[in-house]
C-alpha cells in the first residue's frame, strides 16, 4: 500500500525534473534454508538486519520496501544506472560482510534504470526482476543490470 502511494509521486517528480529513476530488486540467497535450519525467529532477525543494512546504504529519500518473503525493492529517484549499480554493489557487499547471529547471508540484486520522463514502474520492475533472475542463475551473491530500454523518438 505504501508503494502504491509513493509511485505516482516518484514518477511525477522524475517527469517534471527529467531525472532518471533506478529500481533495485533484491532477494536473499537460500533464505528457506535459514528458516529450515535455524528457525523462523532467526529468519526474522536476518530479515530485520538485512533491511537495516540496505537502509544504511541508500539515501534517506530513497524508497525501500519489502515486497515478498525475502525480497526487497529500492527505488532510487534521480539516480543514473551507473550510480545505482554502485549502490547495489555496496548493498551486496554489506550484506555478505557480516553474519547475522552466526548465519552467513548473501543477496542477489537485479537493477533497471529508467529515464525520468518515461518512468513506468511496471516496466522497470519487470526488467529489474529479470536481471535478478540472471543474478540468481549466474551463481547468486551478485548484481545484474538490465540492458537499457530503447527510447522512442518522435518526429517533430
Tab-separated table of N, CA and C in Angstrom:
chain	number	residue	atom	x	y	z
A	1	UNK	N	0.832	-1.194	0.000
A	1	UNK	CA	0.000	0.000	0.000
A	1	UNK	C	0.877	1.258	0.000
A	2	UNK	N	1.947	1.236	0.797
A	2	UNK	CA	2.839	2.399	0.848
A	2	UNK	C	3.489	2.636	-0.514
A	3	UNK	N	3.822	1.558	-1.193
A	3	UNK	CA	4.426	1.667	-2.523
A	3	UNK	C	3.451	2.303	-3.502
A	4	UNK	N	2.194	1.886	-3.453
A	4	UNK	CA	1.176	2.439	-4.355
A	4	UNK	C	1.004	3.943	-4.162
A	5	UNK	N	1.182	4.410	-2.947
A	5	UNK	CA	1.075	5.841	-2.658
A	5	UNK	C	2.295	6.583	-3.188
A	6	UNK	N	3.461	5.984	-3.056
A	6	UNK	CA	4.721	6.651	-3.398
A	6	UNK	C	5.009	6.689	-4.900
A	7	UNK	N	4.565	5.669	-5.643
A	7	UNK	CA	4.899	5.581	-7.066
A	7	UNK	C	4.485	6.796	-7.891
A	8	UNK	N	3.244	7.277	-7.774
A	8	UNK	CA	2.880	8.455	-8.579
A	8	UNK	C	3.741	9.676	-8.259
A	9	UNK	N	4.096	9.829	-7.002
A	9	UNK	CA	4.943	10.953	-6.583
A	9	UNK	C	6.314	10.868	-7.252
A	10	UNK	N	6.919	9.673	-7.245
A	10	UNK	CA	8.237	9.489	-7.852
A	10	UNK	C	8.169	9.709	-9.356
A	11	UNK	N	7.158	9.141	-9.998
A	11	UNK	CA	7.023	9.284	-11.452
A	11	UNK	C	6.798	10.739	-11.852
A	12	UNK	N	5.966	11.433	-11.097
A	12	UNK	CA	5.690	12.837	-11.412
A	12	UNK	C	6.937	13.697	-11.238
A	13	UNK	N	7.653	13.494	-10.127
A	13	UNK	CA	8.868	14.275	-9.880
A	13	UNK	C	9.912	13.996	-10.958
A	14	UNK	N	10.060	12.739	-11.352
A	14	UNK	CA	11.031	12.379	-12.393
A	14	UNK	C	10.674	13.032	-13.723
A	15	UNK	N	9.384	13.050	-14.052
A	15	UNK	CA	8.951	13.661	-15.311
A	15	UNK	C	9.164	15.166	-15.290
A	16	UNK	N	8.815	15.804	-14.183
A	16	UNK	CA	8.980	17.262	-14.074
A	16	UNK	C	10.439	17.669	-14.166
A	17	UNK	N	11.288	16.935	-13.483
A	17	UNK	CA	12.713	17.288	-13.419
A	17	UNK	C	13.529	16.629	-14.527
A	18	UNK	N	12.900	15.705	-15.245
A	18	UNK	CA	13.586	14.937	-16.284
A	18	UNK	C	14.802	14.209	-15.719
A	19	UNK	N	14.595	13.577	-14.562
A	19	UNK	CA	15.660	12.822	-13.906
A	19	UNK	C	15.348	11.335	-13.966
A	20	UNK	N	16.385	10.511	-14.013
A	20	UNK	CA	16.174	9.067	-14.098
A	20	UNK	C	15.743	8.471	-12.760
A	21	UNK	N	15.167	7.294	-12.845
A	21	UNK	CA	14.804	6.510	-11.664
A	21	UNK	C	15.398	5.126	-11.857
A	22	UNK	N	16.023	4.596	-10.817
A	22	UNK	CA	16.554	3.235	-10.867
A	22	UNK	C	15.755	2.364	-9.904
A	23	UNK	N	15.547	1.123	-10.313
A	23	UNK	CA	14.823	0.155	-9.492
A	23	UNK	C	15.762	-1.006	-9.203
A	24	UNK	N	15.912	-1.318	-7.921
A	24	UNK	CA	16.697	-2.473	-7.498
A	24	UNK	C	15.734	-3.475	-6.870
A	25	UNK	N	15.784	-4.702	-7.339
A	25	UNK	CA	15.032	-5.790	-6.726
A	25	UNK	C	16.064	-6.758	-6.157
A	26	UNK	N	15.916	-7.093	-4.886
A	26	UNK	CA	16.898	-7.934	-4.200
A	26	UNK	C	16.212	-9.119	-3.536
A	27	UNK	N	16.904	-10.241	-3.530
A	27	UNK	CA	16.367	-11.464	-2.944
A	27	UNK	C	17.476	-12.156	-2.154
A	28	UNK	N	17.178	-12.507	-0.912
A	28	UNK	CA	18.167	-13.216	-0.109
A	28	UNK	C	18.413	-14.594	-0.700
A	29	UNK	N	19.656	-14.990	-0.743
A	29	UNK	CA	20.031	-16.289	-1.289
A	29	UNK	C	19.784	-17.389	-0.263
A	30	UNK	N	19.115	-18.437	-0.704
A	30	UNK	CA	18.879	-19.630	0.119
A	30	UNK	C	18.215	-19.313	1.455
A	31	UNK	N	17.286	-18.384	1.461
A	31	UNK	CA	16.646	-17.983	2.724
A	31	UNK	C	15.810	-19.101	3.330
A	32	UNK	N	15.219	-19.945	2.518
A	32	UNK	CA	14.432	-21.067	3.046
A	32	UNK	C	15.297	-21.937	3.957
A	33	UNK	N	16.556	-22.115	3.579
A	33	UNK	CA	17.474	-22.906	4.400
A	33	UNK	C	17.705	-22.250	5.763
A	34	UNK	N	17.710	-20.923	5.815
A	34	UNK	CA	17.864	-20.224	7.099
A	34	UNK	C	16.708	-20.589	8.016
A	35	UNK	N	15.491	-20.486	7.495
A	35	UNK	CA	14.325	-20.840	8.303
A	35	UNK	C	14.329	-22.316	8.677
A	36	UNK	N	14.671	-23.180	7.726
A	36	UNK	CA	14.653	-24.623	7.981
A	36	UNK	C	15.703	-25.049	9.002
A	37	UNK	N	16.895	-24.460	8.909
A	37	UNK	CA	17.995	-24.868	9.788
A	37	UNK	C	18.030	-24.140	11.132
A	38	UNK	N	17.584	-22.882	11.135
A	38	UNK	CA	17.744	-22.050	12.331
A	38	UNK	C	16.424	-21.608	12.947
A	39	UNK	N	15.324	-21.834	12.257
A	39	UNK	CA	14.013	-21.457	12.777
A	39	UNK	C	13.549	-20.107	12.261
A	40	UNK	N	12.252	-19.898	12.373
A	40	UNK	CA	11.655	-18.662	11.843
A	40	UNK	C	12.042	-17.425	12.643
A	41	UNK	N	12.313	-17.574	13.924
A	41	UNK	CA	12.750	-16.410	14.714
A	41	UNK	C	14.100	-15.911	14.207
A	42	UNK	N	15.004	-16.846	13.892
A	42	UNK	CA	16.300	-16.453	13.331
A	42	UNK	C	16.100	-15.834	11.951
A	43	UNK	N	15.180	-16.396	11.168
A	43	UNK	CA	14.873	-15.827	9.855
A	43	UNK	C	14.370	-14.403	9.969
A	44	UNK	N	13.526	-14.146	10.966
A	44	UNK	CA	13.033	-12.785	11.191
A	44	UNK	C	14.167	-11.837	11.554
A	45	UNK	N	15.108	-12.304	12.369
A	45	UNK	CA	16.252	-11.454	12.731
A	45	UNK	C	17.116	-11.165	11.507
A	46	UNK	N	17.269	-12.151	10.626
A	46	UNK	CA	18.025	-11.951	9.391
A	46	UNK	C	17.331	-10.896	8.530
A	47	UNK	N	16.023	-11.013	8.366
A	47	UNK	CA	15.282	-10.035	7.555
A	47	UNK	C	15.416	-8.621	8.111
A	48	UNK	N	15.325	-8.501	9.427
A	48	UNK	CA	15.454	-7.189	10.067
A	48	UNK	C	16.851	-6.614	9.844
A	49	UNK	N	17.872	-7.452	10.037
A	49	UNK	CA	19.256	-6.992	9.854
A	49	UNK	C	19.512	-6.592	8.404
A	50	UNK	N	18.994	-7.369	7.465
A	50	UNK	CA	19.182	-7.052	6.047
A	50	UNK	C	18.513	-5.722	5.713
A	51	UNK	N	17.288	-5.523	6.185
A	51	UNK	CA	16.593	-4.255	5.929
A	51	UNK	C	17.385	-3.081	6.493
A	52	UNK	N	17.930	-3.236	7.687
A	52	UNK	CA	18.732	-2.167	8.292
A	52	UNK	C	19.996	-1.893	7.481
A	53	UNK	N	20.639	-2.937	7.003
A	53	UNK	CA	21.860	-2.763	6.219
A	53	UNK	C	21.567	-2.096	4.876
A	54	UNK	N	20.465	-2.482	4.249
A	54	UNK	CA	20.090	-1.819	2.996
A	54	UNK	C	19.814	-0.347	3.269
A	55	UNK	N	19.044	-0.067	4.312
A	55	UNK	CA	18.706	1.317	4.653
A	55	UNK	C	19.975	2.139	4.880
A	56	UNK	N	20.993	1.535	5.481
A	56	UNK	CA	22.254	2.241	5.729
A	56	UNK	C	22.995	2.601	4.448
A	57	UNK	N	22.722	1.893	3.359
A	57	UNK	CA	23.454	2.103	2.106
A	57	UNK	C	22.733	2.993	1.106
A	58	UNK	N	21.504	3.391	1.412
A	58	UNK	CA	20.764	4.259	0.499
A	58	UNK	C	20.494	5.595	1.173
A	59	UNK	N	20.071	6.572	0.378
A	59	UNK	CA	19.768	7.897	0.918
A	59	UNK	C	18.440	7.869	1.681
A	60	UNK	N	18.267	8.801	2.559
A	60	UNK	CA	17.032	8.894	3.338
A	60	UNK	C	15.823	9.030	2.410
A	61	UNK	N	15.978	9.747	1.317
A	61	UNK	CA	14.860	9.988	0.405
A	61	UNK	C	14.531	8.790	-0.480
A	62	UNK	N	15.417	7.799	-0.551
A	62	UNK	CA	15.155	6.625	-1.377
A	62	UNK	C	14.096	5.751	-0.715
A	63	UNK	N	13.350	5.040	-1.527
A	63	UNK	CA	12.230	4.244	-1.032
A	63	UNK	C	12.634	2.774	-0.949
A	64	UNK	N	12.585	2.199	0.255
A	64	UNK	CA	12.903	0.792	0.497
A	64	UNK	C	11.628	0.074	0.903
A	65	UNK	N	11.355	-1.046	0.229
A	65	UNK	CA	10.152	-1.835	0.520
A	65	UNK	C	10.503	-3.305	0.595
A	66	UNK	N	9.843	-4.011	1.484
A	66	UNK	CA	9.884	-5.472	1.478
A	66	UNK	C	8.686	-5.897	0.633
A	67	UNK	N	8.947	-6.604	-0.455
A	67	UNK	CA	7.876	-6.913	-1.400
A	67	UNK	C	7.491	-8.381	-1.410
A	68	UNK	N	8.149	-9.168	-0.632
A	68	UNK	CA	7.834	-10.582	-0.553
A	68	UNK	C	8.530	-11.159	0.647
A	69	UNK	N	8.447	-12.440	0.820
A	69	UNK	CA	9.058	-13.095	1.976
A	69	UNK	C	10.467	-12.622	2.254
A	70	UNK	N	11.339	-12.796	1.276
A	70	UNK	CA	12.735	-12.381	1.441
A	70	UNK	C	13.185	-11.474	0.308
A	71	UNK	N	12.229	-10.796	-0.293
A	71	UNK	CA	12.529	-9.873	-1.386
A	71	UNK	C	12.353	-8.424	-0.948
A	72	UNK	N	13.265	-7.601	-1.427
A	72	UNK	CA	13.237	-6.173	-1.141
A	72	UNK	C	13.323	-5.411	-2.454
A	73	UNK	N	12.843	-4.177	-2.437
A	73	UNK	CA	12.959	-3.308	-3.596
A	73	UNK	C	13.366	-1.919	-3.118
A	74	UNK	N	14.238	-1.299	-3.894
A	74	UNK	CA	14.654	0.070	-3.617
A	74	UNK	C	14.379	0.896	-4.873
A	75	UNK	N	13.713	2.028	-4.696
A	75	UNK	CA	13.512	2.994	-5.777
A	75	UNK	C	14.467	4.145	-5.544
A	76	UNK	N	15.345	4.372	-6.493
A	76	UNK	CA	16.360	5.415	-6.387
A	76	UNK	C	15.988	6.552	-7.324
A	77	UNK	N	15.405	7.586	-6.760
A	77	UNK	CA	14.988	8.757	-7.520
A	77	UNK	C	16.221	9.552	-7.927
A	78	UNK	N	16.185	10.112	-9.111
A	78	UNK	CA	17.259	10.976	-9.613
A	78	UNK	C	18.611	10.277	-9.576
A	79	UNK	N	18.625	9.018	-10.029
A	79	UNK	CA	19.853	8.222	-9.973
A	79	UNK	C	20.091	7.527	-11.309
A	80	UNK	N	21.241	7.815	-11.912
A	80	UNK	CA	21.646	7.154	-13.152
A	80	UNK	C	21.969	5.685	-12.877
A	81	UNK	N	21.919	4.867	-13.907
A	81	UNK	CA	22.172	3.428	-13.763
A	81	UNK	C	23.565	3.154	-13.194
A	82	UNK	N	24.560	3.901	-13.630
A	82	UNK	CA	25.917	3.684	-13.116
A	82	UNK	C	26.011	3.894	-11.618
A	83	UNK	N	25.434	4.979	-11.126
A	83	UNK	CA	25.441	5.245	-9.685
A	83	UNK	C	24.613	4.207	-8.949
A	84	UNK	N	23.495	3.795	-9.529
A	84	UNK	CA	22.649	2.779	-8.908
A	84	UNK	C	23.375	1.437	-8.810
A	85	UNK	N	24.189	1.140	-9.805
A	85	UNK	CA	24.971	-0.099	-9.782
A	85	UNK	C	25.949	-0.089	-8.617
A	86	UNK	N	26.576	1.050	-8.380
A	86	UNK	CA	27.492	1.167	-7.238
A	86	UNK	C	26.745	0.983	-5.916
A	87	UNK	N	25.559	1.549	-5.819
A	87	UNK	CA	24.748	1.400	-4.606
A	87	UNK	C	24.368	-0.066	-4.410
A	88	UNK	N	23.919	-0.721	-5.478
A	88	UNK	CA	23.547	-2.137	-5.384
A	88	UNK	C	24.740	-2.983	-4.954
A	89	UNK	N	25.901	-2.676	-5.489
A	89	UNK	CA	27.103	-3.428	-5.109
A	89	UNK	C	27.469	-3.173	-3.646
A	90	UNK	N	27.291	-1.953	-3.180
A	90	UNK	CA	27.525	-1.659	-1.751
A	90	UNK	C	26.570	-2.464	-0.879
A	91	UNK	N	25.317	-2.543	-1.290
A	91	UNK	CA	24.332	-3.331	-0.539
A	91	UNK	C	24.772	-4.789	-0.491
A	92	UNK	N	25.121	-5.337	-1.646
A	92	UNK	CA	25.537	-6.746	-1.706
A	92	UNK	C	26.726	-7.015	-0.798
A	93	UNK	N	27.718	-6.148	-0.874
A	93	UNK	CA	28.922	-6.303	-0.059
A	93	UNK	C	28.606	-6.197	1.425
A	94	UNK	N	27.773	-5.229	1.775
A	94	UNK	CA	27.416	-5.015	3.181
A	94	UNK	C	26.676	-6.210	3.771
A	95	UNK	N	25.760	-6.793	3.007
A	95	UNK	CA	25.003	-7.946	3.491
A	95	UNK	C	25.939	-9.122	3.743
A	96	UNK	N	26.846	-9.382	2.816
A	96	UNK	CA	27.731	-10.540	2.918
A	96	UNK	C	28.866	-10.345	3.913
A	97	UNK	N	29.148	-9.107	4.300
A	97	UNK	CA	30.333	-8.799	5.107
A	97	UNK	C	30.271	-9.351	6.525
A	98	UNK	N	29.100	-9.447	7.084
A	98	UNK	CA	28.996	-9.832	8.497
A	98	UNK	C	27.797	-10.757	8.704
A	99	UNK	N	28.027	-11.937	9.281
A	99	UNK	CA	26.912	-12.842	9.557
A	99	UNK	C	25.896	-12.212	10.512
A	100	UNK	N	24.687	-12.727	10.482
A	100	UNK	CA	23.633	-12.312	11.409
A	100	UNK	C	23.418	-13.470	12.377
A	101	UNK	N	23.699	-13.242	13.647
A	101	UNK	CA	23.574	-14.312	14.654
A	101	UNK	C	24.329	-15.569	14.229
A	102	UNK	N	25.494	-15.376	13.620
A	102	UNK	CA	26.308	-16.505	13.192
A	102	UNK	C	25.879	-17.125	11.876
A	103	UNK	N	24.876	-16.559	11.227
A	103	UNK	CA	24.357	-17.095	9.970
A	103	UNK	C	24.909	-16.261	8.812
A	104	UNK	N	25.608	-16.917	7.895
A	104	UNK	CA	26.111	-16.228	6.708
A	104	UNK	C	24.942	-15.923	5.778
A	105	UNK	N	24.877	-14.688	5.329
A	105	UNK	CA	23.776	-14.239	4.488
A	105	UNK	C	24.365	-13.580	3.245
A	106	UNK	N	23.808	-13.941	2.086
A	106	UNK	CA	24.162	-13.254	0.846
A	106	UNK	C	22.868	-12.847	0.141
A	107	UNK	N	23.019	-11.945	-0.810
A	107	UNK	CA	21.860	-11.396	-1.508
A	107	UNK	C	22.187	-11.226	-2.991
A	108	UNK	N	21.208	-11.483	-3.820
A	108	UNK	CA	21.328	-11.242	-5.258
A	108	UNK	C	20.458	-10.046	-5.595
A	109	UNK	N	20.943	-9.218	-6.528
A	109	UNK	CA	20.224	-7.990	-6.868
A	109	UNK	C	20.103	-7.826	-8.372
A	110	UNK	N	18.926	-7.388	-8.800
A	110	UNK	CA	18.682	-7.025	-10.180
A	110	UNK	C	18.392	-5.540	-10.237
A	111	UNK	N	18.861	-4.884	-11.268
A	111	UNK	CA	18.760	-3.427	-11.367
A	111	UNK	C	18.308	-3.040	-12.759
A	112	UNK	N	17.403	-2.071	-12.808
A	112	UNK	CA	16.990	-1.490	-14.087
A	112	UNK	C	16.911	0.015	-13.931
A	113	UNK	N	17.481	0.720	-14.888
A	113	UNK	CA	17.378	2.170	-14.921
A	113	UNK	C	16.273	2.579	-15.873
A	114	UNK	N	15.716	3.752	-15.611
A	114	UNK	CA	14.642	4.255	-16.446
A	114	UNK	C	14.785	5.763	-16.571
A	115	UNK	N	14.687	6.283	-17.797
A	115	UNK	CA	14.744	7.736	-17.929
A	115	UNK	C	13.540	8.366	-17.228
A	116	UNK	N	13.759	9.450	-16.536
A	116	UNK	CA	12.718	10.063	-15.724
A	116	UNK	C	11.436	10.385	-16.457
A	117	UNK	N	11.534	11.012	-17.610
A	117	UNK	CA	10.318	11.411	-18.300
A	117	UNK	C	9.537	10.207	-18.818
A	118	UNK	N	10.160	9.029	-18.815
A	118	UNK	CA	9.496	7.824	-19.293
A	118	UNK	C	9.383	6.758	-18.204
A	119	UNK	N	9.470	7.134	-16.943
A	119	UNK	CA	9.440	6.133	-15.868
A	119	UNK	C	8.079	5.456	-15.802
A	120	UNK	N	8.114	4.175	-16.056
A	120	UNK	CA	6.929	3.327	-15.921
A	120	UNK	C	7.308	2.219	-14.951
A	121	UNK	N	6.741	2.273	-13.777
A	121	UNK	CA	7.130	1.342	-12.718
A	121	UNK	C	7.025	-0.111	-13.157
A	122	UNK	N	5.903	-0.512	-13.736
A	122	UNK	CA	5.712	-1.934	-14.065
A	122	UNK	C	6.783	-2.424	-15.038
A	123	UNK	N	7.147	-1.585	-15.995
A	123	UNK	CA	8.188	-1.950	-16.952
A	123	UNK	C	9.559	-2.022	-16.266
A	124	UNK	N	9.875	-1.022	-15.466
A	124	UNK	CA	11.175	-1.004	-14.783
A	124	UNK	C	11.288	-2.167	-13.799
A	125	UNK	N	10.211	-2.439	-13.072
A	125	UNK	CA	10.228	-3.556	-12.126
A	125	UNK	C	10.435	-4.874	-12.867
A	126	UNK	N	9.727	-5.081	-13.969
A	126	UNK	CA	9.858	-6.325	-14.734
A	126	UNK	C	11.298	-6.513	-15.222
A	127	UNK	N	11.912	-5.437	-15.673
A	127	UNK	CA	13.300	-5.520	-16.142
A	127	UNK	C	14.261	-5.815	-14.998
A	128	UNK	N	14.037	-5.164	-13.849
A	128	UNK	CA	14.884	-5.413	-12.674
A	128	UNK	C	14.699	-6.844	-12.175
A	129	UNK	N	13.462	-7.328	-12.197
A	129	UNK	CA	13.177	-8.694	-11.755
A	129	UNK	C	13.843	-9.711	-12.684
A	130	UNK	N	13.837	-9.437	-13.988
A	130	UNK	CA	14.526	-10.321	-14.936
A	130	UNK	C	16.032	-10.305	-14.681
A	131	UNK	N	16.575	-9.143	-14.360
A	131	UNK	CA	18.003	-9.045	-14.034
A	131	UNK	C	18.307	-9.809	-12.749
A	132	UNK	N	17.384	-9.773	-11.787
A	132	UNK	CA	17.557	-10.553	-10.554
A	132	UNK	C	17.636	-12.040	-10.883
A	133	UNK	N	16.777	-12.515	-11.747
A	133	UNK	CA	16.810	-13.917	-12.153
A	133	UNK	C	18.156	-14.267	-12.780
A	134	UNK	N	18.688	-13.364	-13.589
A	134	UNK	CA	20.013	-13.566	-14.182
A	134	UNK	C	21.075	-13.681	-13.093
A	135	UNK	N	20.999	-12.818	-12.088
A	135	UNK	CA	21.960	-12.876	-10.978
A	135	UNK	C	21.874	-14.215	-10.258
A	136	UNK	N	20.666	-14.687	-10.019
A	136	UNK	CA	20.472	-15.977	-9.345
A	136	UNK	C	21.039	-17.113	-10.191
A	137	UNK	N	20.742	-17.095	-11.481
A	137	UNK	CA	21.184	-18.162	-12.372
A	137	UNK	C	22.696	-18.117	-12.625
A	138	UNK	N	23.302	-16.971	-12.381
A	138	UNK	CA	24.746	-16.807	-12.610
A	138	UNK	C	25.569	-17.124	-11.375
A	139	UNK	N	24.942	-17.628	-10.329
A	139	UNK	CA	25.697	-18.052	-9.159
A	139	UNK	C	25.337	-17.371	-7.856
A	140	UNK	N	24.408	-16.440	-7.869
A	140	UNK	CA	23.952	-15.741	-6.667
A	140	UNK	C	25.042	-14.825	-6.103
A	141	UNK	N	24.645	-14.025	-5.090
A	141	UNK	CA	25.560	-13.088	-4.437
A	141	UNK	C	26.235	-12.180	-5.463
A	142	UNK	N	25.396	-11.581	-6.312
A	142	UNK	CA	25.911	-10.690	-7.356
A	142	UNK	C	24.851	-9.687	-7.770
A	143	UNK	N	25.290	-8.686	-8.499
A	143	UNK	CA	24.408	-7.661	-9.048
A	143	UNK	C	24.344	-7.877	-10.556
A	144	UNK	N	23.145	-7.869	-11.098
A	144	UNK	CA	22.950	-7.958	-12.541
A	144	UNK	C	22.154	-6.734	-12.983
A	145	UNK	N	22.615	-6.101	-14.052
A	145	UNK	CA	21.980	-4.878	-14.558
A	145	UNK	C	21.246	-5.186	-15.856
A	146	UNK	N	19.973	-4.795	-15.909
A	146	UNK	CA	19.179	-4.979	-17.125
A	146	UNK	C	19.708	-4.065	-18.216
A	147	UNK	N	19.666	-4.520	-19.459
A	147	UNK	CA	20.084	-3.630	-20.544
A	147	UNK	C	19.142	-2.433	-20.627
A	148	UNK	N	19.641	-1.300	-21.129
A	148	UNK	CA	18.792	-0.111	-21.225
A	148	UNK	C	17.641	-0.333	-22.200
A	149	UNK	N	16.563	0.373	-21.969
A	149	UNK	CA	15.431	0.292	-22.888
A	149	UNK	C	15.710	1.169	-24.091
A	150	UNK	N	15.071	0.855	-25.171
A	150	UNK	CA	15.182	1.706	-26.361
A	150	UNK	C	14.207	2.863	-26.213
A	151	UNK	N	14.669	4.040	-26.463
A	151	UNK	CA	13.799	5.218	-26.403
A	151	UNK	C	13.134	5.428	-27.750
A	152	UNK	N	11.875	5.769	-27.700
A	152	UNK	CA	11.143	6.096	-28.915
A	152	UNK	C	11.295	7.595	-29.145
A	153	UNK	N	11.793	7.948	-30.310
A	153	UNK	CA	11.976	9.358	-30.643
A	153	UNK	C	10.866	9.750	-31.605
A	154	UNK	N	10.110	10.758	-31.194
A	154	UNK	CA	9.005	11.207	-32.037
A	154	UNK	C	9.510	12.254	-33.018
A	155	UNK	N	8.991	12.182	-34.228
A	155	UNK	CA	9.366	13.160	-35.252
A	155	UNK	C	8.733	14.503	-34.947
A	156	UNK	N	9.467	15.573	-35.252
A	156	UNK	CA	8.957	16.926	-34.968
A	156	UNK	C	7.974	17.364	-36.011
